[in-house]
PDB file of C-alpha atoms and ligand atoms in Angstrom:
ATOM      1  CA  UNK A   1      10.199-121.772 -56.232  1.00 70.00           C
ATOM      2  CA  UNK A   2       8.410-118.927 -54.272  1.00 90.00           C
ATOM      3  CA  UNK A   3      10.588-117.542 -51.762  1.00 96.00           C
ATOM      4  CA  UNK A   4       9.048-114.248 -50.237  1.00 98.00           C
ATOM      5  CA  UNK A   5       9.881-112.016 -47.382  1.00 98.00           C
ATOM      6  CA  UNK A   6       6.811-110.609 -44.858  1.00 98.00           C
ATOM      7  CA  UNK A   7       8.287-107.350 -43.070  1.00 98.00           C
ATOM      8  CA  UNK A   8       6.494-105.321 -40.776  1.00 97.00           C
ATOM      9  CA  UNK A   9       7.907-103.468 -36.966  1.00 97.00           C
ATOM     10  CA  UNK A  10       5.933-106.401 -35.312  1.00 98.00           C
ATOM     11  CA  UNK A  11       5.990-104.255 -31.945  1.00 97.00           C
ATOM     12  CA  UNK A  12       4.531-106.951 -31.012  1.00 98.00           C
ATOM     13  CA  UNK A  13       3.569-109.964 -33.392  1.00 98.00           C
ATOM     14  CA  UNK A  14      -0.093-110.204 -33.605  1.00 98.00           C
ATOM     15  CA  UNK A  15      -2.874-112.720 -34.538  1.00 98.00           C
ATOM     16  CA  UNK A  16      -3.307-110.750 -37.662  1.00 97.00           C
ATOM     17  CA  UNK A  17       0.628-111.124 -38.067  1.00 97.00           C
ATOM     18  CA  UNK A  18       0.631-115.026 -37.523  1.00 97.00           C
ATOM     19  CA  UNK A  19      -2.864-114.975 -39.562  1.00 97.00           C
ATOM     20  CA  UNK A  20      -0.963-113.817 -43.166  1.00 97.00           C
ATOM     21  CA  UNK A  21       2.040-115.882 -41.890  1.00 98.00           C
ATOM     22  CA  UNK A  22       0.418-119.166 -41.781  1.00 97.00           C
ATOM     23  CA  UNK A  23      -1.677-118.470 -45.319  1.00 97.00           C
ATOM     24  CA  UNK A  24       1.694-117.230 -47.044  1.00 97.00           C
ATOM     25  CA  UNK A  25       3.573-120.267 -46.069  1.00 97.00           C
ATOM     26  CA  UNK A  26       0.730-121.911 -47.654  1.00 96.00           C
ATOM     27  CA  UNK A  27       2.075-120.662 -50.895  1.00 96.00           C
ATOM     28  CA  UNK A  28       5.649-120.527 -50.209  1.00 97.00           C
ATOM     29  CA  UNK A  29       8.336-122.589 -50.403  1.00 95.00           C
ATOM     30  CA  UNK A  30      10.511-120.526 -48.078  1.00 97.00           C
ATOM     31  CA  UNK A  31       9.193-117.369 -45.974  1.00 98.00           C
ATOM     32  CA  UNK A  32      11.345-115.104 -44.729  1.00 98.00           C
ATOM     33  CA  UNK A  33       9.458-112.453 -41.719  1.00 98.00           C
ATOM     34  CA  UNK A  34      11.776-109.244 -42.043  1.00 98.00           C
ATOM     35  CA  UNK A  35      12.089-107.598 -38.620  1.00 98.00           C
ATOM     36  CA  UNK A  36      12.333-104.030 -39.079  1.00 97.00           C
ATOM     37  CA  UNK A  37      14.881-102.159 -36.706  1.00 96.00           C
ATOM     38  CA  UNK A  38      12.234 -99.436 -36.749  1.00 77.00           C
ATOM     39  CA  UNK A  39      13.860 -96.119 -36.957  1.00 78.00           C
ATOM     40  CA  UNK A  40      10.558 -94.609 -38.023  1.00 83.00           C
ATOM     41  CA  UNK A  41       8.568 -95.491 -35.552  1.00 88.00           C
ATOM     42  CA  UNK A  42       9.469 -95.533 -31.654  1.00 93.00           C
ATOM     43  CA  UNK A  43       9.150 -99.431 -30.782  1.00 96.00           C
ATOM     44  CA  UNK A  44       8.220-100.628 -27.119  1.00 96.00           C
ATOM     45  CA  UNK A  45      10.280-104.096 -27.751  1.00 97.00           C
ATOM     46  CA  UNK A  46      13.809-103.614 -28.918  1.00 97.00           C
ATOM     47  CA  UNK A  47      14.725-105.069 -32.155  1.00 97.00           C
ATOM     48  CA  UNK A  48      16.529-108.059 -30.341  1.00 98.00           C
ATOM     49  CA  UNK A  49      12.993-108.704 -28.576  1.00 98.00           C
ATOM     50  CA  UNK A  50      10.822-108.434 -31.630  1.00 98.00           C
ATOM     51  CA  UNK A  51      12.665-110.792 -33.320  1.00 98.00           C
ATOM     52  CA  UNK A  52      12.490-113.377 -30.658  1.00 98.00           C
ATOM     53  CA  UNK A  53       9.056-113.136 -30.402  1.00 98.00           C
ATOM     54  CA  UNK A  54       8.257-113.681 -33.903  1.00 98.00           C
ATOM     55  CA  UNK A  55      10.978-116.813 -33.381  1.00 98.00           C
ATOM     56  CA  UNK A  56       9.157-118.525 -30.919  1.00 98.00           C
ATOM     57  CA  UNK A  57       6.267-118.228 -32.691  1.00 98.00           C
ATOM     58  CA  UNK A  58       7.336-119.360 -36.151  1.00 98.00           C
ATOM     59  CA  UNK A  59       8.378-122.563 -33.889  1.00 98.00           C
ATOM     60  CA  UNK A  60       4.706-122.858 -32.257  1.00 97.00           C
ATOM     61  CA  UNK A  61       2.763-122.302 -35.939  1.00 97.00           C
ATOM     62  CA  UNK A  62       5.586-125.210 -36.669  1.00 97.00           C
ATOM     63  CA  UNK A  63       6.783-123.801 -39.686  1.00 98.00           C
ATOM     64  CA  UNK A  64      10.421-123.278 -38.645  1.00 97.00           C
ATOM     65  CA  UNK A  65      12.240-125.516 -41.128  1.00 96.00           C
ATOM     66  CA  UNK A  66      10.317-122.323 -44.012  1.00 96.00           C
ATOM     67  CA  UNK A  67      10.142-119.688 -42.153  1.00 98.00           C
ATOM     68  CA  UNK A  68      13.044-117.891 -41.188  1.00 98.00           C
ATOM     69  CA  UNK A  69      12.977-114.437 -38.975  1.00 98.00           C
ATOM     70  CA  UNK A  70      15.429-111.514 -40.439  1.00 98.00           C
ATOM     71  CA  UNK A  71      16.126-108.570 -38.494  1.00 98.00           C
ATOM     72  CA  UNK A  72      17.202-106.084 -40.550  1.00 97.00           C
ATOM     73  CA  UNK A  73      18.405-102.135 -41.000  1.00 95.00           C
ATOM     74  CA  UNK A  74      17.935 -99.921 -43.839  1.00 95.00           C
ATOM     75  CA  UNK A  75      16.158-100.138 -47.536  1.00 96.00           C
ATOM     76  CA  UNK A  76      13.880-102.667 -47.545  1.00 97.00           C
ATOM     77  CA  UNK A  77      15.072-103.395 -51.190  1.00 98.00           C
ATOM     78  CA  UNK A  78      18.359-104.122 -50.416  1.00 98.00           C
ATOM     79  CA  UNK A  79      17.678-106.760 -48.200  1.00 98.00           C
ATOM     80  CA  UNK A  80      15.692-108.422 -50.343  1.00 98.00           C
ATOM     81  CA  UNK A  81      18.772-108.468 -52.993  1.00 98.00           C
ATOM     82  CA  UNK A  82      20.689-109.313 -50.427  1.00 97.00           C
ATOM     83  CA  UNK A  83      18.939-112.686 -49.792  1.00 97.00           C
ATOM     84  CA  UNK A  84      17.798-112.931 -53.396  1.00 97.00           C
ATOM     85  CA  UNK A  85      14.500-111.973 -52.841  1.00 98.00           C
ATOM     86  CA  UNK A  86      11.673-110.992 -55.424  1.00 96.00           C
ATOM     87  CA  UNK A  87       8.791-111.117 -53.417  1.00 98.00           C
ATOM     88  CA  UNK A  88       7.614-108.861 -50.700  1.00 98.00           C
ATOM     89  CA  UNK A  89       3.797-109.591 -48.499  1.00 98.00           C
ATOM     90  CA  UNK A  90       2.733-106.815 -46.794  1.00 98.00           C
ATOM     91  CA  UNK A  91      -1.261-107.108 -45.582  1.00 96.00           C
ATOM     92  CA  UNK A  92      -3.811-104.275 -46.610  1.00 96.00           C
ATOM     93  CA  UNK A  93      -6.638-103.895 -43.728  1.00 92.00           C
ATOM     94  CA  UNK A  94      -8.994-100.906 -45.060  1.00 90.00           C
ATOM     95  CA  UNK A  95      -8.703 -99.091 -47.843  1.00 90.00           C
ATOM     96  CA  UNK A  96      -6.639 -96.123 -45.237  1.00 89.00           C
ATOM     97  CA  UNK A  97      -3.947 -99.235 -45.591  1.00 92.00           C
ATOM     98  CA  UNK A  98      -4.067 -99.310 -49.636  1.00 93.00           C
ATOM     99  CA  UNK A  99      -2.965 -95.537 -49.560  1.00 95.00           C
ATOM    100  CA  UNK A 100       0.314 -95.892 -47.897  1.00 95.00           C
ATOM    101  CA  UNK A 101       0.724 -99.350 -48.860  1.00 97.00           C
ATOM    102  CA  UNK A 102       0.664 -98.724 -52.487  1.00 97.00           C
ATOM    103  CA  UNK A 103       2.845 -95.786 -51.769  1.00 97.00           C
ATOM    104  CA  UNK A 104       5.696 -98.148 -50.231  1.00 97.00           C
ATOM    105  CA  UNK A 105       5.260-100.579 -53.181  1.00 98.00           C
ATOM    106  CA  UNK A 106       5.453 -98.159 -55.537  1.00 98.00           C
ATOM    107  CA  UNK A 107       8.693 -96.644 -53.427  1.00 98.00           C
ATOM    108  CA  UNK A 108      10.193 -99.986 -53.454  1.00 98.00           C
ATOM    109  CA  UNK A 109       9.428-100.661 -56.993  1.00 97.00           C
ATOM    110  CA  UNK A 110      11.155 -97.687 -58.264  1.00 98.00           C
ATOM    111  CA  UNK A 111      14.204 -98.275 -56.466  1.00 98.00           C
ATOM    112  CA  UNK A 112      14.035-102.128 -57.248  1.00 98.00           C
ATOM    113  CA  UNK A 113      12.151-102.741 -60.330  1.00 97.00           C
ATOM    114  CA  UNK A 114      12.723-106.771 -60.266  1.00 97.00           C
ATOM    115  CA  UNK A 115      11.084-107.010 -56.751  1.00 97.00           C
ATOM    116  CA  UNK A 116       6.975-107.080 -56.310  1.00 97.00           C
ATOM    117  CA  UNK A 117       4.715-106.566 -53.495  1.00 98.00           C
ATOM    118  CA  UNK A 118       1.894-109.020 -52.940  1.00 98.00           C
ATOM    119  CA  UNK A 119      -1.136-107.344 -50.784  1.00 97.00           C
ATOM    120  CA  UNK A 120      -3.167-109.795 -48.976  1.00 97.00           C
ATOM    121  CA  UNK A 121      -6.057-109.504 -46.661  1.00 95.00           C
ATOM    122  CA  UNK A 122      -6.585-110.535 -43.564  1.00 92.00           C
ATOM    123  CA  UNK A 123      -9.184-112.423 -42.147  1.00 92.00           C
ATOM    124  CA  UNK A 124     -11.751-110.321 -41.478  1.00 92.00           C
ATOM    125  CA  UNK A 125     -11.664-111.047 -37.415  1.00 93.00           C
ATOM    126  CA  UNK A 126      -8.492-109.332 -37.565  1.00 94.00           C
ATOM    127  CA  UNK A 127      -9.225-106.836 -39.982  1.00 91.00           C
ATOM    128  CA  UNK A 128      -9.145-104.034 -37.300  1.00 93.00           C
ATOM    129  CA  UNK A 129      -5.774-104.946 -35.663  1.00 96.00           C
ATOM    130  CA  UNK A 130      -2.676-103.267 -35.100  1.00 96.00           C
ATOM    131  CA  UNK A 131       0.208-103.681 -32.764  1.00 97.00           C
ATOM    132  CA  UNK A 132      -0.702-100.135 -31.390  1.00 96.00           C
ATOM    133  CA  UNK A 133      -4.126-100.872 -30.679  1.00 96.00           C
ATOM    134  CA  UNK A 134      -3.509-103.808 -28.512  1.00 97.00           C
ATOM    135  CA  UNK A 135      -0.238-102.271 -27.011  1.00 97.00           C
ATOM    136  CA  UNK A 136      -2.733 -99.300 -25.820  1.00 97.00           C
ATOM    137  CA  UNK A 137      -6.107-101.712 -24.433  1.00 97.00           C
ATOM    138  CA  UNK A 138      -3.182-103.719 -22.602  1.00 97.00           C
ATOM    139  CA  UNK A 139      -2.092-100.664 -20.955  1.00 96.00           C
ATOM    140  CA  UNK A 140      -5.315 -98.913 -20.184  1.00 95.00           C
ATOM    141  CA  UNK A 141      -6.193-102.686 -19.046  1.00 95.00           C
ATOM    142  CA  UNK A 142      -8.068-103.668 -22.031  1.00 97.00           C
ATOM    143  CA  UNK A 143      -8.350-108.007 -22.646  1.00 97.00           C
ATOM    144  CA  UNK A 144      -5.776-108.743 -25.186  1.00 97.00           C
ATOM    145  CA  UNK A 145      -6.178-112.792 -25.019  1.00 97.00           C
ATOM    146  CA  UNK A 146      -8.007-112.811 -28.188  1.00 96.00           C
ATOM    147  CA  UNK A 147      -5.485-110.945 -30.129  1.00 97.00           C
ATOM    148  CA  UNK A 148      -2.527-111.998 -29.046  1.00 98.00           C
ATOM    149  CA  UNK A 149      -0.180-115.810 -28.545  1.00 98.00           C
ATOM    150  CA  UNK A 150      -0.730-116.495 -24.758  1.00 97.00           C
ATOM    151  CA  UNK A 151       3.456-116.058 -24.815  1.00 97.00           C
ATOM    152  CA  UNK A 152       3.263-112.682 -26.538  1.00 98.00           C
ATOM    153  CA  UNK A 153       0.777-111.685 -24.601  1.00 98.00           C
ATOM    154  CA  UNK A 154       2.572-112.522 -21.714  1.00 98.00           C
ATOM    155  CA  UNK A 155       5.845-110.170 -22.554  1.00 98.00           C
ATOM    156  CA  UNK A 156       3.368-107.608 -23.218  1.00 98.00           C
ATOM    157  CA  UNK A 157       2.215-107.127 -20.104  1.00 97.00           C
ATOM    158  CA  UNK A 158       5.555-108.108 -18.574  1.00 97.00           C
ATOM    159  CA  UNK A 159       7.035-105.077 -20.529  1.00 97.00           C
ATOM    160  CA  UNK A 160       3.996-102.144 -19.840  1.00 96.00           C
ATOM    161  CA  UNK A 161       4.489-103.554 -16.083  1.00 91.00           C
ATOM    162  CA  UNK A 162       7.958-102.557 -16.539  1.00 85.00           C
ATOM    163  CA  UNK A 163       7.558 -99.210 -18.255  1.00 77.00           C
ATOM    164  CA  UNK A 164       4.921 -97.309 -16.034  1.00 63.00           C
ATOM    165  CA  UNK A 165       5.217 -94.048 -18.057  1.00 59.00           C
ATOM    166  CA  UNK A 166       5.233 -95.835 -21.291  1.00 59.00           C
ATOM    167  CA  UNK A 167       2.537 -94.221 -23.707  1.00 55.00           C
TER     168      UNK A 167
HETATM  169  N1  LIG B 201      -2.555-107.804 -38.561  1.00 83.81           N
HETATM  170  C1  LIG B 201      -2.430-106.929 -37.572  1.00 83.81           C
HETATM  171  N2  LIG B 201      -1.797-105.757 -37.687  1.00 83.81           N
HETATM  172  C2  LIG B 201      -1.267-105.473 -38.878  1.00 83.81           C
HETATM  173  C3  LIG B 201      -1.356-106.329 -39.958  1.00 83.81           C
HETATM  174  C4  LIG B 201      -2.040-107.546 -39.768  1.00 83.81           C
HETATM  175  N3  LIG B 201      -2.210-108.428 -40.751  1.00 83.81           N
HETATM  176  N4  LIG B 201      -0.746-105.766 -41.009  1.00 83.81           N
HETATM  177  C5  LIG B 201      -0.275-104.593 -40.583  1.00 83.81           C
HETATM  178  N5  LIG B 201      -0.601-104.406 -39.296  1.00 83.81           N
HETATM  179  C6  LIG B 201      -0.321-103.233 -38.474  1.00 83.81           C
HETATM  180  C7  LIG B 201       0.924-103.307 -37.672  1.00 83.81           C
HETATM  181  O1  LIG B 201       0.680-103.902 -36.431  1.00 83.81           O
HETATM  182  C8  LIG B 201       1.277-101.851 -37.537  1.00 83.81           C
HETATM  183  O2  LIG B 201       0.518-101.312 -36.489  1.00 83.81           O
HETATM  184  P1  LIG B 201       0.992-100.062 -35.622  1.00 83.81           P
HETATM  185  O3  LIG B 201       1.457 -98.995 -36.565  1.00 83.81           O
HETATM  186  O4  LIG B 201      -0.237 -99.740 -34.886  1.00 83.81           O
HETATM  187  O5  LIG B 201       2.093-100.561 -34.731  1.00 83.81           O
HETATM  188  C9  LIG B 201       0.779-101.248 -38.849  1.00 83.81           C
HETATM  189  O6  LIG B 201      -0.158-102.140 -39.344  1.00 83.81           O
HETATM  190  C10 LIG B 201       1.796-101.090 -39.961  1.00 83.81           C
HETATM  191  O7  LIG B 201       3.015-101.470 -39.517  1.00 83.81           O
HETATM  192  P2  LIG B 201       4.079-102.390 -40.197  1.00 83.81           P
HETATM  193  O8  LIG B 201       3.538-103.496 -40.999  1.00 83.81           O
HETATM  194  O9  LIG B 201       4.984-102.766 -39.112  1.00 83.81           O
HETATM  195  O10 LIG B 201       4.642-101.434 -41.232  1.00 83.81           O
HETATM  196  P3  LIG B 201       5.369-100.078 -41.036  1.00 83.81           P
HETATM  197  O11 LIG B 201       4.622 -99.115 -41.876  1.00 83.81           O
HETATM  198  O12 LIG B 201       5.631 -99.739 -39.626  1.00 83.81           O
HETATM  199  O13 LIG B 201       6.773-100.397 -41.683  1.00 83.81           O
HETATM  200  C11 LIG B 201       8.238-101.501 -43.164  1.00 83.81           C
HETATM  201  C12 LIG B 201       6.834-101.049 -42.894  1.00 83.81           C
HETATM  202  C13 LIG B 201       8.911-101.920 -41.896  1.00 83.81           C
HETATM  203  C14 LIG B 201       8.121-102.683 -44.086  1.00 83.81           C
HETATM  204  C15 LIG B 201       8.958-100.387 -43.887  1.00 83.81           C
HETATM  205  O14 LIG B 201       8.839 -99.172 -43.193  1.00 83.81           O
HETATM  206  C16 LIG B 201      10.431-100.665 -44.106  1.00 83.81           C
HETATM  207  O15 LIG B 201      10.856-101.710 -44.543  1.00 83.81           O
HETATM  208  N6  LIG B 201      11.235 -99.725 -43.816  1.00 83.81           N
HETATM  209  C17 LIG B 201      12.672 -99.797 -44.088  1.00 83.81           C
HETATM  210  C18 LIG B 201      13.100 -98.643 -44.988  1.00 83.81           C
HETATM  211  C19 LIG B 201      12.493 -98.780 -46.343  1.00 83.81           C
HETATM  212  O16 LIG B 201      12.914 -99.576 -47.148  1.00 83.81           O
HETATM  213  N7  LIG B 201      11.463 -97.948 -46.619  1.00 83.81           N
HETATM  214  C20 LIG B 201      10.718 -98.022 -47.870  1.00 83.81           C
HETATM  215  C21 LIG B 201      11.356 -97.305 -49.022  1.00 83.81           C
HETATM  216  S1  LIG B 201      11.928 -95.688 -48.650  1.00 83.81           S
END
């Protein structure tokens, strides 16, 4: 049975996101999307709202009764033992993503040696996505329809309206 988690900051959940979401729960019997508490990066949503987000989409792809959310703090590894775990997604973009991705496999391999990372890529109309890119074009104004869920997109602006000095 293939039971794999996806983590990421999802600051916010983007089509890209949803994109490897729906093709790994092609493949897997149960999905878990690991919601990183983010204490390396400063986050515009707070954990709390990052994982609701990716919630109410799971429930609009329909794929609630696999796909789980998990917030989670600390090692990466250790919540994958904690849910018994050997499989983690993460998505490659460019080769600038294989770099640090195969760093963080590597990282997690060493400390876990029974857990391995499956790259995928992403369709290539998303290949050029990140959650900082579209959090910056929605600030500076930019149309963020085609890249985000209509309900994401929503609390994005909702949020930047909210936090005027936010860069
Ligand atoms: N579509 C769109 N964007 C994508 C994407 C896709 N398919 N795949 C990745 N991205 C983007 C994200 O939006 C994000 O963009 P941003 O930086 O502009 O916001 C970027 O790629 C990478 O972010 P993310 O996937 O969230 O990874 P990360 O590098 O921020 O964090 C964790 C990766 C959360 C999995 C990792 O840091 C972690 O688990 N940390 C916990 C501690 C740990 O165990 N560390 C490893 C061993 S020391």
């Amino acid at each position: 049975m293939t039971k794999a988690l996806y983590p990421g900051t999802f600051d916010p959940m983007t089509l890209g996101h949803q994109d490897i979401i729906t093709r790994a729960a092609a493949f897997c019997e149960e999905l878990y999307i690991g919601v990183a508490a983010g204490h390396h990066k400063q986050t515009l949503f707070s954990l709390e709202e990052r994982s609701a987000m990716a919630q109410d989409i799971i429930e609009e792809l329909g794929l609630s009764a696999r796909v789980k959310v998990l917030p989670y703090e600390g090692l990466l590894v250790d919540l994958c033992r904690k849910h018994n775990i050997s499989l983690i997604i993460r998505g490659v973009r460019s080769v600038g993503d294989f770099e640090y991705e195969y760093r963080l496999a590597a990282m997690n391999h060493h400390l876990a040696d029974e857990i391995e990372t499956l790259f995928m890529l992403p369709s290539e109309r998303f290949a050029f996505l990140s959650s900082s890119l579209v959090r910056e074009s929605a600030k500076l104004g930019g149309d963020v329809s085609a890249l985000l869920a209509p309900k994401i997109k929503k609390n994005l602006l909702d949020k930047l309206g909210s936090q005027k000095n936010y860069v």
